[in-house]
Amino acid sequence: MMQNVLPTENYENQLMEKVHRLKEMMLPFSTPEPEVFRSPASHYRMRAEFRIWHEEDDLYHIMFDPQTKQRIRIDQFPVANQLINQMMQAIIAGVKDNPVLRHKLFQVDYLSTRSNKIIVSLLYHKRLDEEWREHAIALRTQLIAAGFDLQLIGRAAKTKIMLDHDYIDEALPVAGKSMIYRQVENSFTQPNASINIHMLEWAIDITKGSKGDLLELYCGNGNFSLALAQNFERVLATEIAKPSVAAAQFNIAANQIDNVQIIRMSAEEFTQAMNGERVFNRLQGIDLSSYQCETIFVDPPRSGLDEETVKMVQAYPRILYISCNPETLCQNLETLTQTHKVSKLALFDQFPYTHHMECGILLEKRASLSVN
C-alpha cells in the first residue's frame, strides 16, 4: 500500500518487470516490441479517495492495506499531485474543529487538474441541511481566500449539494495543442494526467494518414475522440453515462471541433443498431450508413469486450484498443488475431508501484482477409 513514502528508487525495476510480463503475455500473438511510456515517479495521480477517521479530538485521512486490512493514517500522499496534498491538509484544518462539517463525515474524494483546479466531495452518514450548506460556504470562502480554485460538494444518501457546480475544466498539452476537457465529479476521468497525454499522443501518431471515419465505443468525456478527430474525416462516438455525454458535448464546443458526433448508447446497444436488430429513437437524425468507418477505437472496462462486440469490431480494417486489463485483452486477442495482426504495442505505466498495466494495441486486418 502506497502511503506517506514511495519506493521511488525501485521505479525503473518495477517498470521493467511490467514490460517483461507484458511481453510474456503477448508471445502467442506475435506482437512487436512494446513502446514504453513512463509515469512520473511521484505526485502523478489526479484523483484520490480517503476514508476519514475520528479519534477523540483528532481527525485524519486513512486507507486500508488491501492484504492485511490494516488501517493506515495518511498525512502525506506522494502518489497524488501536490495540489491534492495541499488540499488534504487544508480540509482537515477546516473541518476538524467545526462540529457541523465534521459530524458523521466518513470519506473525502479529491479530483484535480494540471491547471490547479480541484473538486472536494465530503461524504456523510447523515442528512445534509441548510446549516451544513452555510458552514460549507464559509469553508469554501476561506479556502478560496487561501488561494485554492475549489468546488466543494456534499454527498449523503440520495443527496448531493453543490455550492457552485460539479465540474472543473482541464487543459492538457497534446501534440502541440491545448485541449480542454470538462471533468465531472463522480464520473470517470483518467487518473494519471502525464500518462493520459502519452496515450493521446501515441494514438494520434499511429493513426496519422488514416482514411475514412472513426468509430469509438466507450468515449467518456471525449478524451480520445477529440484528440483523434484531426486524423479522420468524421468521428462517431458512443457513451452511456449522461454526465459524460454532457461533458463531451461541452468539450467538442470548447475545442472548436466540428467533426465529432456523440451518441448516448452502450456498446451492446450500438452493436444491435449496427446489426439492424433494434431501432433506437436516440439515433433519429443520424445516418449510420453515411459513415465510412475504416478504424474502430475501443477503451473498454476491465471486463474487456463482450463476445458480440468482439464480432462487430472484427468487421473493421483497423482496431485501436486501449486496455486497463491485459488479461481480458488477451482473451479478446484470441479471437481478434484470427482476422487481424498486431502492428503496434505500447505499455503505459498508469499505476506505478502496482501490478496494474495499461496498454495500447493497433490491429490491422490480415491482407488475405481484406475486403476489396
mmCIF file of C-alpha atoms in Angstrom:
data_model
loop_
_atom_site.group_PDB
_atom_site.id
_atom_site.type_symbol
_atom_site.label_atom_id
_atom_site.label_comp_id
_atom_site.label_asym_id
_atom_site.label_seq_id
_atom_site.Cartn_x
_atom_site.Cartn_y
_atom_site.Cartn_z
ATOM 1 C CA MET A 1 0.000 0.000 0.000
ATOM 2 C CA MET A 2 1.389 3.385 -1.013
ATOM 3 C CA GLN A 3 1.036 5.999 1.668
ATOM 4 C CA ASN A 4 3.437 8.511 3.219
ATOM 5 C CA VAL A 5 6.583 7.204 1.476
ATOM 6 C CA LEU A 6 7.069 5.886 -2.083
ATOM 7 C CA PRO A 7 9.887 3.495 -3.093
ATOM 8 C CA THR A 8 10.936 5.777 -5.947
ATOM 9 C CA GLU A 9 14.349 4.107 -6.104
ATOM 10 C CA ASN A 10 12.558 0.956 -7.318
ATOM 11 C CA TYR A 11 10.573 2.657 -10.062
ATOM 12 C CA GLU A 12 12.708 1.512 -13.013
ATOM 13 C CA ASN A 13 12.822 -2.070 -11.743
ATOM 14 C CA GLN A 14 9.056 -2.302 -11.292
ATOM 15 C CA LEU A 15 8.521 -0.819 -14.741
ATOM 16 C CA MET A 16 10.895 -3.303 -16.363
ATOM 17 C CA GLU A 17 9.078 -6.127 -14.592
ATOM 18 C CA LYS A 18 5.830 -4.942 -16.192
ATOM 19 C CA VAL A 19 7.495 -4.760 -19.605
ATOM 20 C CA HIS A 20 8.725 -8.341 -19.192
ATOM 21 C CA ARG A 21 5.295 -9.541 -18.034
ATOM 22 C CA LEU A 22 3.544 -7.832 -20.956
ATOM 23 C CA LYS A 23 5.952 -9.390 -23.455
ATOM 24 C CA GLU A 24 5.299 -12.824 -21.968
ATOM 25 C CA MET A 25 1.545 -12.326 -22.198
ATOM 26 C CA MET A 26 1.781 -11.164 -25.820
ATOM 27 C CA LEU A 27 4.001 -14.024 -27.066
ATOM 28 C CA PRO A 28 1.071 -16.026 -28.548
ATOM 29 C CA PHE A 29 0.057 -13.024 -30.672
ATOM 30 C CA SER A 30 3.378 -12.214 -32.413
ATOM 31 C CA THR A 31 3.352 -8.599 -31.281
ATOM 32 C CA PRO A 32 6.129 -6.085 -31.997
ATOM 33 C CA GLU A 33 8.410 -4.744 -29.277
ATOM 34 C CA PRO A 34 6.316 -2.521 -26.984
ATOM 35 C CA GLU A 35 6.814 1.209 -26.778
ATOM 36 C CA VAL A 36 7.136 2.040 -23.081
ATOM 37 C CA PHE A 37 5.795 5.243 -21.550
ATOM 38 C CA ARG A 38 6.984 6.097 -18.047
ATOM 39 C CA SER A 39 4.987 7.851 -15.372
ATOM 40 C CA PRO A 40 6.452 10.499 -13.081
ATOM 41 C CA ALA A 41 7.875 8.550 -10.123
ATOM 42 C CA SER A 42 5.724 10.525 -7.648
ATOM 43 C CA HIS A 43 2.814 13.005 -7.495
ATOM 44 C CA TYR A 44 1.272 11.541 -10.630
ATOM 45 C CA ARG A 45 -2.316 10.839 -9.590
ATOM 46 C CA MET A 46 -5.003 13.472 -10.231
ATOM 47 C CA ARG A 47 -7.722 11.955 -8.076
ATOM 48 C CA ALA A 48 -7.833 10.193 -4.722
ATOM 49 C CA GLU A 49 -10.371 8.917 -2.195
ATOM 50 C CA PHE A 50 -9.822 8.556 1.535
ATOM 51 C CA ARG A 51 -11.842 7.378 4.478
ATOM 52 C CA ILE A 52 -11.885 9.792 7.413
ATOM 53 C CA TRP A 53 -11.015 8.551 10.904
ATOM 54 C CA HIS A 54 -12.350 10.240 14.052
ATOM 55 C CA GLU A 55 -10.149 9.703 17.108
ATOM 56 C CA GLU A 56 -11.249 11.827 20.090
ATOM 57 C CA ASP A 57 -10.358 15.396 19.038
ATOM 58 C CA ASP A 58 -8.193 14.245 16.145
ATOM 59 C CA LEU A 59 -9.338 13.783 12.552
ATOM 60 C CA TYR A 60 -7.306 12.368 9.677
ATOM 61 C CA HIS A 61 -7.346 10.565 6.321
ATOM 62 C CA ILE A 62 -6.893 6.812 6.275
ATOM 63 C CA MET A 63 -6.549 3.977 3.778
ATOM 64 C CA PHE A 64 -6.737 0.232 4.330
ATOM 65 C CA ASP A 65 -3.984 -2.162 3.305
ATOM 66 C CA PRO A 66 -5.685 -4.500 0.785
ATOM 67 C CA GLN A 67 -3.749 -7.528 2.090
ATOM 68 C CA THR A 68 -3.796 -7.071 5.862
ATOM 69 C CA LYS A 69 -6.862 -4.747 6.073
ATOM 70 C CA GLN A 70 -4.734 -2.705 8.487
ATOM 71 C CA ARG A 71 -5.735 0.931 8.873
ATOM 72 C CA ILE A 72 -3.031 3.347 7.712
ATOM 73 C CA ARG A 73 -3.037 7.025 8.645
ATOM 74 C CA ILE A 74 -2.343 9.237 5.628
ATOM 75 C CA ASP A 75 -0.952 12.707 6.285
ATOM 76 C CA GLN A 76 1.037 12.973 3.054
ATOM 77 C CA PHE A 77 0.167 11.028 -0.110
ATOM 78 C CA PRO A 78 3.021 11.238 -2.639
ATOM 79 C CA VAL A 79 1.010 9.183 -5.132
ATOM 80 C CA ALA A 80 -1.287 12.203 -5.580
ATOM 81 C CA ASN A 81 -0.266 15.525 -7.067
ATOM 82 C CA GLN A 82 0.897 18.421 -4.950
ATOM 83 C CA LEU A 83 -2.473 20.186 -5.129
ATOM 84 C CA ILE A 84 -4.299 17.231 -3.547
ATOM 85 C CA ASN A 85 -1.657 17.010 -0.818
ATOM 86 C CA GLN A 86 -2.075 20.697 -0.018
ATOM 87 C CA MET A 87 -5.860 20.402 -0.035
ATOM 88 C CA MET A 88 -5.803 17.353 2.255
ATOM 89 C CA GLN A 89 -4.166 19.429 4.961
ATOM 90 C CA ALA A 90 -6.452 22.410 4.355
ATOM 91 C CA ILE A 91 -9.634 20.313 4.517
ATOM 92 C CA ILE A 92 -8.642 18.636 7.790
ATOM 93 C CA ALA A 93 -7.785 22.023 9.279
ATOM 94 C CA GLY A 94 -11.096 23.487 8.106
ATOM 95 C CA VAL A 95 -13.332 20.613 9.226
ATOM 96 C CA LYS A 96 -11.635 19.331 12.383
ATOM 97 C CA ASP A 97 -12.964 21.986 14.768
ATOM 98 C CA ASN A 98 -16.294 22.533 13.005
ATOM 99 C CA PRO A 99 -18.962 20.245 14.561
ATOM 100 C CA VAL A 100 -21.425 20.732 11.682
ATOM 101 C CA LEU A 101 -18.945 19.802 8.941
ATOM 102 C CA ARG A 102 -17.183 17.135 10.981
ATOM 103 C CA HIS A 103 -20.160 15.182 12.359
ATOM 104 C CA LYS A 104 -20.709 11.855 10.513
ATOM 105 C CA LEU A 105 -18.110 12.723 7.835
ATOM 106 C CA PHE A 106 -16.732 9.372 6.665
ATOM 107 C CA GLN A 107 -14.999 9.988 3.322
ATOM 108 C CA VAL A 108 -13.387 12.742 1.243
ATOM 109 C CA ASP A 109 -12.866 12.491 -2.535
ATOM 110 C CA TYR A 110 -10.474 14.734 -4.463
ATOM 111 C CA LEU A 111 -10.462 15.405 -8.216
ATOM 112 C CA SER A 112 -7.815 17.807 -9.516
ATOM 113 C CA THR A 113 -6.359 19.140 -12.751
ATOM 114 C CA ARG A 114 -2.948 20.160 -14.041
ATOM 115 C CA SER A 115 -4.403 23.664 -14.285
ATOM 116 C CA ASN A 116 -4.681 23.805 -10.456
ATOM 117 C CA LYS A 117 -8.441 23.367 -10.141
ATOM 118 C CA ILE A 118 -9.885 20.901 -7.642
ATOM 119 C CA ILE A 119 -13.208 19.389 -6.558
ATOM 120 C CA VAL A 120 -13.547 18.202 -2.959
ATOM 121 C CA SER A 121 -16.506 15.947 -2.146
ATOM 122 C CA LEU A 122 -17.415 15.435 1.507
ATOM 123 C CA LEU A 123 -19.400 12.217 2.115
ATOM 124 C CA TYR A 124 -21.645 11.836 5.164
ATOM 125 C CA HIS A 125 -23.707 9.319 7.107
ATOM 126 C CA LYS A 126 -26.315 11.971 7.944
ATOM 127 C CA ARG A 127 -28.854 14.260 6.335
ATOM 128 C CA LEU A 128 -27.374 17.449 4.901
ATOM 129 C CA ASP A 129 -29.396 20.599 5.550
ATOM 130 C CA GLU A 130 -29.220 24.370 5.202
ATOM 131 C CA GLU A 131 -26.980 24.664 8.263
ATOM 132 C CA TRP A 132 -24.467 22.348 6.590
ATOM 133 C CA ARG A 133 -24.622 24.461 3.421
ATOM 134 C CA GLU A 134 -23.909 27.672 5.356
ATOM 135 C CA HIS A 135 -20.851 26.175 7.057
ATOM 136 C CA ALA A 136 -19.653 24.663 3.775
ATOM 137 C CA ILE A 137 -19.933 28.042 2.044
ATOM 138 C CA ALA A 138 -17.858 29.617 4.822
ATOM 139 C CA LEU A 139 -15.204 26.893 4.464
ATOM 140 C CA ARG A 140 -15.080 27.279 0.689
ATOM 141 C CA THR A 141 -14.765 31.066 1.022
ATOM 142 C CA GLN A 142 -11.892 30.580 3.460
ATOM 143 C CA LEU A 143 -10.102 28.119 1.125
ATOM 144 C CA ILE A 144 -10.552 30.343 -1.937
ATOM 145 C CA ALA A 145 -9.065 33.230 0.065
ATOM 146 C CA ALA A 146 -6.094 30.949 0.768
ATOM 147 C CA GLY A 147 -5.546 30.597 -2.991
ATOM 148 C CA PHE A 148 -7.394 27.392 -3.913
ATOM 149 C CA ASP A 149 -9.532 27.219 -7.094
ATOM 150 C CA LEU A 150 -12.111 24.972 -5.452
ATOM 151 C CA GLN A 151 -15.506 23.367 -5.938
ATOM 152 C CA LEU A 152 -16.956 21.914 -2.706
ATOM 153 C CA ILE A 153 -19.687 19.260 -2.791
ATOM 154 C CA GLY A 154 -21.597 17.499 -0.022
ATOM 155 C CA ARG A 155 -22.929 13.983 -0.501
ATOM 156 C CA ALA A 156 -25.206 11.841 1.634
ATOM 157 C CA ALA A 157 -27.823 9.175 0.928
ATOM 158 C CA LYS A 158 -29.806 10.357 -2.124
ATOM 159 C CA THR A 159 -28.439 13.880 -1.574
ATOM 160 C CA LYS A 160 -25.909 15.998 -3.453
ATOM 161 C CA ILE A 161 -25.331 19.639 -2.546
ATOM 162 C CA MET A 162 -23.263 21.789 -4.916
ATOM 163 C CA LEU A 163 -22.150 25.230 -3.803
ATOM 164 C CA ASP A 164 -21.450 26.225 -7.388
ATOM 165 C CA HIS A 165 -21.135 23.388 -9.908
ATOM 166 C CA ASP A 166 -19.849 19.794 -10.024
ATOM 167 C CA TYR A 167 -17.140 20.025 -12.666
ATOM 168 C CA ILE A 168 -13.740 21.502 -13.364
ATOM 169 C CA ASP A 169 -12.099 22.155 -16.727
ATOM 170 C CA GLU A 170 -8.696 20.666 -17.502
ATOM 171 C CA ALA A 171 -6.255 21.939 -20.137
ATOM 172 C CA LEU A 172 -3.863 19.292 -21.464
ATOM 173 C CA PRO A 173 -0.929 19.973 -23.815
ATOM 174 C CA VAL A 174 -1.431 17.341 -26.531
ATOM 175 C CA ALA A 175 0.730 17.222 -29.663
ATOM 176 C CA GLY A 176 1.346 20.955 -29.633
ATOM 177 C CA LYS A 177 -2.259 21.916 -28.856
ATOM 178 C CA SER A 178 -4.011 22.831 -25.621
ATOM 179 C CA MET A 179 -7.003 20.504 -25.281
ATOM 180 C CA ILE A 180 -9.837 21.477 -22.915
ATOM 181 C CA TYR A 181 -11.589 18.657 -21.058
ATOM 182 C CA ARG A 182 -14.506 19.124 -18.678
ATOM 183 C CA GLN A 183 -14.231 16.648 -15.774
ATOM 184 C CA VAL A 184 -17.378 15.867 -13.777
ATOM 185 C CA GLU A 185 -17.375 14.873 -10.122
ATOM 186 C CA ASN A 186 -18.094 11.172 -9.563
ATOM 187 C CA SER A 187 -17.579 10.374 -13.273
ATOM 188 C CA PHE A 188 -14.648 8.572 -14.865
ATOM 189 C CA THR A 189 -11.515 10.574 -15.660
ATOM 190 C CA GLN A 190 -8.020 9.390 -16.482
ATOM 191 C CA PRO A 191 -6.191 9.246 -13.114
ATOM 192 C CA ASN A 192 -2.640 9.915 -14.365
ATOM 193 C CA ALA A 193 -2.552 13.101 -16.477
ATOM 194 C CA SER A 194 1.024 12.608 -17.718
ATOM 195 C CA ILE A 195 0.218 9.110 -18.933
ATOM 196 C CA ASN A 196 -3.038 10.323 -20.454
ATOM 197 C CA ILE A 197 -1.063 12.807 -22.549
ATOM 198 C CA HIS A 198 1.270 9.971 -23.644
ATOM 199 C CA MET A 199 -1.724 7.806 -24.603
ATOM 200 C CA LEU A 200 -3.351 10.589 -26.610
ATOM 201 C CA GLU A 201 -0.150 11.473 -28.454
ATOM 202 C CA TRP A 202 0.599 7.790 -29.167
ATOM 203 C CA ALA A 203 -2.914 7.289 -30.563
ATOM 204 C CA ILE A 204 -2.611 10.428 -32.704
ATOM 205 C CA ASP A 205 0.788 9.345 -34.005
ATOM 206 C CA ILE A 206 -0.210 5.815 -35.051
ATOM 207 C CA THR A 207 -3.426 6.958 -36.781
ATOM 208 C CA LYS A 208 -1.853 9.718 -38.883
ATOM 209 C CA GLY A 209 -2.768 9.355 -42.550
ATOM 210 C CA SER A 210 -5.916 7.362 -41.723
ATOM 211 C CA LYS A 211 -8.655 7.018 -44.319
ATOM 212 C CA GLY A 212 -12.353 7.445 -43.727
ATOM 213 C CA ASP A 213 -14.127 7.863 -40.404
ATOM 214 C CA LEU A 214 -13.502 6.691 -36.836
ATOM 215 C CA LEU A 215 -15.972 4.828 -34.645
ATOM 216 C CA GLU A 216 -15.306 4.946 -30.898
ATOM 217 C CA LEU A 217 -17.019 2.917 -28.189
ATOM 218 C CA TYR A 218 -16.915 3.962 -24.505
ATOM 219 C CA CYS A 219 -15.837 7.546 -25.269
ATOM 220 C CA GLY A 220 -16.367 9.021 -21.773
ATOM 221 C CA ASN A 221 -15.934 12.793 -21.870
ATOM 222 C CA GLY A 222 -14.432 12.589 -25.374
ATOM 223 C CA ASN A 223 -10.849 12.235 -24.132
ATOM 224 C CA PHE A 224 -9.648 10.287 -27.184
ATOM 225 C CA SER A 225 -12.416 11.281 -29.626
ATOM 226 C CA LEU A 226 -11.429 14.945 -29.660
ATOM 227 C CA ALA A 227 -7.687 14.335 -29.874
ATOM 228 C CA LEU A 228 -8.088 11.847 -32.738
ATOM 229 C CA ALA A 229 -10.590 13.927 -34.715
ATOM 230 C CA GLN A 230 -7.751 15.658 -36.573
ATOM 231 C CA ASN A 231 -6.793 12.356 -38.256
ATOM 232 C CA PHE A 232 -10.239 11.382 -39.578
ATOM 233 C CA GLU A 233 -12.999 12.770 -41.797
ATOM 234 C CA ARG A 234 -15.558 12.284 -39.022
ATOM 235 C CA VAL A 235 -15.765 10.639 -35.593
ATOM 236 C CA LEU A 236 -18.845 8.775 -34.342
ATOM 237 C CA ALA A 237 -18.593 8.005 -30.619
ATOM 238 C CA THR A 238 -20.823 6.240 -28.091
ATOM 239 C CA GLU A 239 -21.144 6.711 -24.324
ATOM 240 C CA ILE A 240 -23.894 5.594 -21.932
ATOM 241 C CA ALA A 241 -23.360 7.882 -18.873
ATOM 242 C CA LYS A 242 -25.358 11.133 -19.151
ATOM 243 C CA PRO A 243 -22.814 13.335 -17.265
ATOM 244 C CA SER A 244 -20.003 12.097 -19.523
ATOM 245 C CA VAL A 245 -22.060 12.740 -22.665
ATOM 246 C CA ALA A 246 -22.811 16.282 -21.476
ATOM 247 C CA ALA A 247 -19.118 16.865 -20.738
ATOM 248 C CA ALA A 248 -18.173 15.505 -24.170
ATOM 249 C CA GLN A 249 -20.612 17.903 -25.864
ATOM 250 C CA PHE A 250 -19.096 20.818 -23.924
ATOM 251 C CA ASN A 251 -15.579 19.686 -24.889
ATOM 252 C CA ILE A 252 -16.499 19.495 -28.578
ATOM 253 C CA ALA A 253 -17.625 23.141 -28.471
ATOM 254 C CA ALA A 254 -14.760 24.334 -26.244
ATOM 255 C CA ASN A 255 -12.163 22.855 -28.591
ATOM 256 C CA GLN A 256 -13.987 24.112 -31.705
ATOM 257 C CA ILE A 257 -14.174 20.641 -33.231
ATOM 258 C CA ASP A 258 -16.872 20.171 -35.870
ATOM 259 C CA ASN A 259 -16.482 16.557 -36.982
ATOM 260 C CA VAL A 260 -17.394 14.593 -33.828
ATOM 261 C CA GLN A 261 -20.862 13.137 -33.146
ATOM 262 C CA ILE A 262 -21.652 11.668 -29.691
ATOM 263 C CA ILE A 263 -24.459 9.112 -29.241
ATOM 264 C CA ARG A 264 -25.714 8.107 -25.794
ATOM 265 C CA MET A 265 -25.704 4.325 -26.157
ATOM 266 C CA SER A 266 -23.914 1.357 -24.677
ATOM 267 C CA ALA A 267 -21.541 -0.627 -26.889
ATOM 268 C CA GLU A 268 -24.007 -3.524 -26.780
ATOM 269 C CA GLU A 269 -26.879 -1.276 -27.925
ATOM 270 C CA PHE A 270 -24.781 0.185 -30.713
ATOM 271 C CA THR A 271 -23.909 -3.319 -31.894
ATOM 272 C CA GLN A 272 -27.662 -4.101 -32.022
ATOM 273 C CA ALA A 273 -28.290 -0.911 -34.002
ATOM 274 C CA MET A 274 -25.485 -1.661 -36.462
ATOM 275 C CA ASN A 275 -26.804 -5.195 -36.945
ATOM 276 C CA GLY A 276 -30.335 -3.899 -37.528
ATOM 277 C CA GLU A 277 -31.669 -5.808 -34.510
ATOM 278 C CA ARG A 278 -33.251 -2.774 -32.800
ATOM 279 C CA VAL A 279 -34.379 0.731 -33.700
ATOM 280 C CA PHE A 280 -33.373 3.488 -31.269
ATOM 281 C CA ASN A 281 -35.029 6.906 -31.014
ATOM 282 C CA ARG A 282 -31.649 8.259 -29.920
ATOM 283 C CA LEU A 283 -30.396 7.651 -33.468
ATOM 284 C CA GLN A 284 -33.036 9.836 -35.126
ATOM 285 C CA GLY A 285 -31.347 12.248 -37.485
ATOM 286 C CA ILE A 286 -28.124 10.211 -37.557
ATOM 287 C CA ASP A 287 -27.497 8.227 -40.747
ATOM 288 C CA LEU A 288 -25.217 5.424 -39.622
ATOM 289 C CA SER A 289 -24.878 4.207 -43.210
ATOM 290 C CA SER A 290 -23.257 7.519 -44.234
ATOM 291 C CA TYR A 291 -20.207 6.815 -42.074
ATOM 292 C CA GLN A 292 -17.275 5.080 -43.736
ATOM 293 C CA CYS A 293 -15.501 3.848 -40.610
ATOM 294 C CA GLU A 294 -12.195 2.260 -41.509
ATOM 295 C CA THR A 295 -10.981 2.400 -37.892
ATOM 296 C CA ILE A 296 -12.695 1.495 -34.623
ATOM 297 C CA PHE A 297 -11.389 2.606 -31.236
ATOM 298 C CA VAL A 298 -12.264 0.762 -28.026
ATOM 299 C CA ASP A 299 -11.294 1.513 -24.437
ATOM 300 C CA PRO A 300 -13.479 -0.977 -22.541
ATOM 301 C CA PRO A 301 -13.851 -1.535 -18.801
ATOM 302 C CA ARG A 302 -11.706 -4.140 -17.035
ATOM 303 C CA SER A 303 -14.027 -6.905 -18.214
ATOM 304 C CA GLY A 304 -12.946 -6.288 -21.822
ATOM 305 C CA LEU A 305 -15.174 -6.548 -24.891
ATOM 306 C CA ASP A 306 -18.199 -8.821 -24.765
ATOM 307 C CA GLU A 307 -18.477 -11.589 -27.358
ATOM 308 C CA GLU A 308 -20.938 -9.776 -29.640
ATOM 309 C CA THR A 309 -18.889 -6.572 -29.628
ATOM 310 C CA VAL A 310 -15.721 -8.532 -30.473
ATOM 311 C CA LYS A 311 -17.508 -9.917 -33.538
ATOM 312 C CA MET A 312 -18.693 -6.450 -34.533
ATOM 313 C CA VAL A 313 -15.218 -4.970 -34.055
ATOM 314 C CA GLN A 314 -13.701 -7.601 -36.376
ATOM 315 C CA ALA A 315 -15.562 -6.079 -39.306
ATOM 316 C CA TYR A 316 -13.281 -3.009 -39.272
ATOM 317 C CA PRO A 317 -9.947 -2.895 -41.122
ATOM 318 C CA ARG A 318 -8.166 -1.276 -38.170
ATOM 319 C CA ILE A 319 -8.824 -1.708 -34.445
ATOM 320 C CA LEU A 320 -7.256 0.623 -31.888
ATOM 321 C CA TYR A 321 -7.618 -0.957 -28.439
ATOM 322 C CA ILE A 322 -6.663 0.656 -25.123
ATOM 323 C CA SER A 323 -6.819 -1.841 -22.264
ATOM 324 C CA CYS A 324 -6.627 -1.427 -18.495
ATOM 325 C CA ASN A 325 -6.594 -5.213 -18.071
ATOM 326 C CA PRO A 326 -4.167 -7.223 -20.238
ATOM 327 C CA GLU A 327 -5.785 -10.482 -19.085
ATOM 328 C CA THR A 328 -9.118 -9.677 -20.735
ATOM 329 C CA LEU A 329 -7.263 -8.068 -23.651
ATOM 330 C CA CYS A 330 -5.537 -11.399 -24.284
ATOM 331 C CA GLN A 331 -8.902 -13.169 -24.186
ATOM 332 C CA ASN A 332 -10.190 -10.745 -26.849
ATOM 333 C CA LEU A 333 -6.993 -11.129 -28.890
ATOM 334 C CA GLU A 334 -7.529 -14.883 -29.172
ATOM 335 C CA THR A 335 -10.486 -14.012 -31.420
ATOM 336 C CA LEU A 336 -9.296 -10.735 -32.937
ATOM 337 C CA THR A 337 -5.966 -12.133 -34.159
ATOM 338 C CA GLN A 338 -7.830 -14.713 -36.238
ATOM 339 C CA THR A 339 -8.651 -11.865 -38.618
ATOM 340 C CA HIS A 340 -6.150 -9.135 -37.641
ATOM 341 C CA LYS A 341 -2.446 -8.843 -36.840
ATOM 342 C CA VAL A 342 -0.981 -6.655 -34.106
ATOM 343 C CA SER A 343 1.116 -3.910 -35.721
ATOM 344 C CA LYS A 344 1.679 -1.638 -32.687
ATOM 345 C CA LEU A 345 2.005 -2.295 -28.958
ATOM 346 C CA ALA A 346 2.517 0.168 -26.101
ATOM 347 C CA LEU A 347 2.774 -0.045 -22.325
ATOM 348 C CA PHE A 348 1.525 2.967 -20.350
ATOM 349 C CA ASP A 349 2.536 2.949 -16.681
ATOM 350 C CA GLN A 350 -0.717 4.445 -15.464
ATOM 351 C CA PHE A 351 -0.440 2.920 -11.969
ATOM 352 C CA PRO A 352 3.192 2.827 -10.742
ATOM 353 C CA TYR A 353 4.105 0.530 -7.844
ATOM 354 C CA THR A 354 1.089 -1.717 -8.512
ATOM 355 C CA HIS A 355 0.670 -4.810 -10.686
ATOM 356 C CA HIS A 356 -1.829 -2.979 -12.915
ATOM 357 C CA MET A 357 -0.844 -2.336 -16.527
ATOM 358 C CA GLU A 358 -2.441 -0.150 -19.192
ATOM 359 C CA CYS A 359 -1.558 -0.960 -22.761
ATOM 360 C CA GLY A 360 -2.437 0.037 -26.304
ATOM 361 C CA ILE A 361 -2.631 -2.129 -29.395
ATOM 362 C CA LEU A 362 -3.256 -1.392 -33.061
ATOM 363 C CA LEU A 363 -4.618 -4.321 -35.042
ATOM 364 C CA GLU A 364 -4.812 -4.349 -38.834
ATOM 365 C CA LYS A 365 -6.803 -6.779 -40.964
ATOM 366 C CA ARG A 366 -4.659 -9.506 -42.455
ATOM 367 C CA ALA A 367 -4.042 -8.994 -46.171
ATOM 368 C CA SER A 368 -5.602 -12.306 -47.162
ATOM 369 C CA LEU A 369 -8.792 -11.293 -45.306
ATOM 370 C CA SER A 370 -9.087 -7.727 -46.593
ATOM 371 C CA VAL A 371 -12.352 -6.802 -48.232
ATOM 372 C CA ASN A 372 -11.956 -5.499 -51.804
#
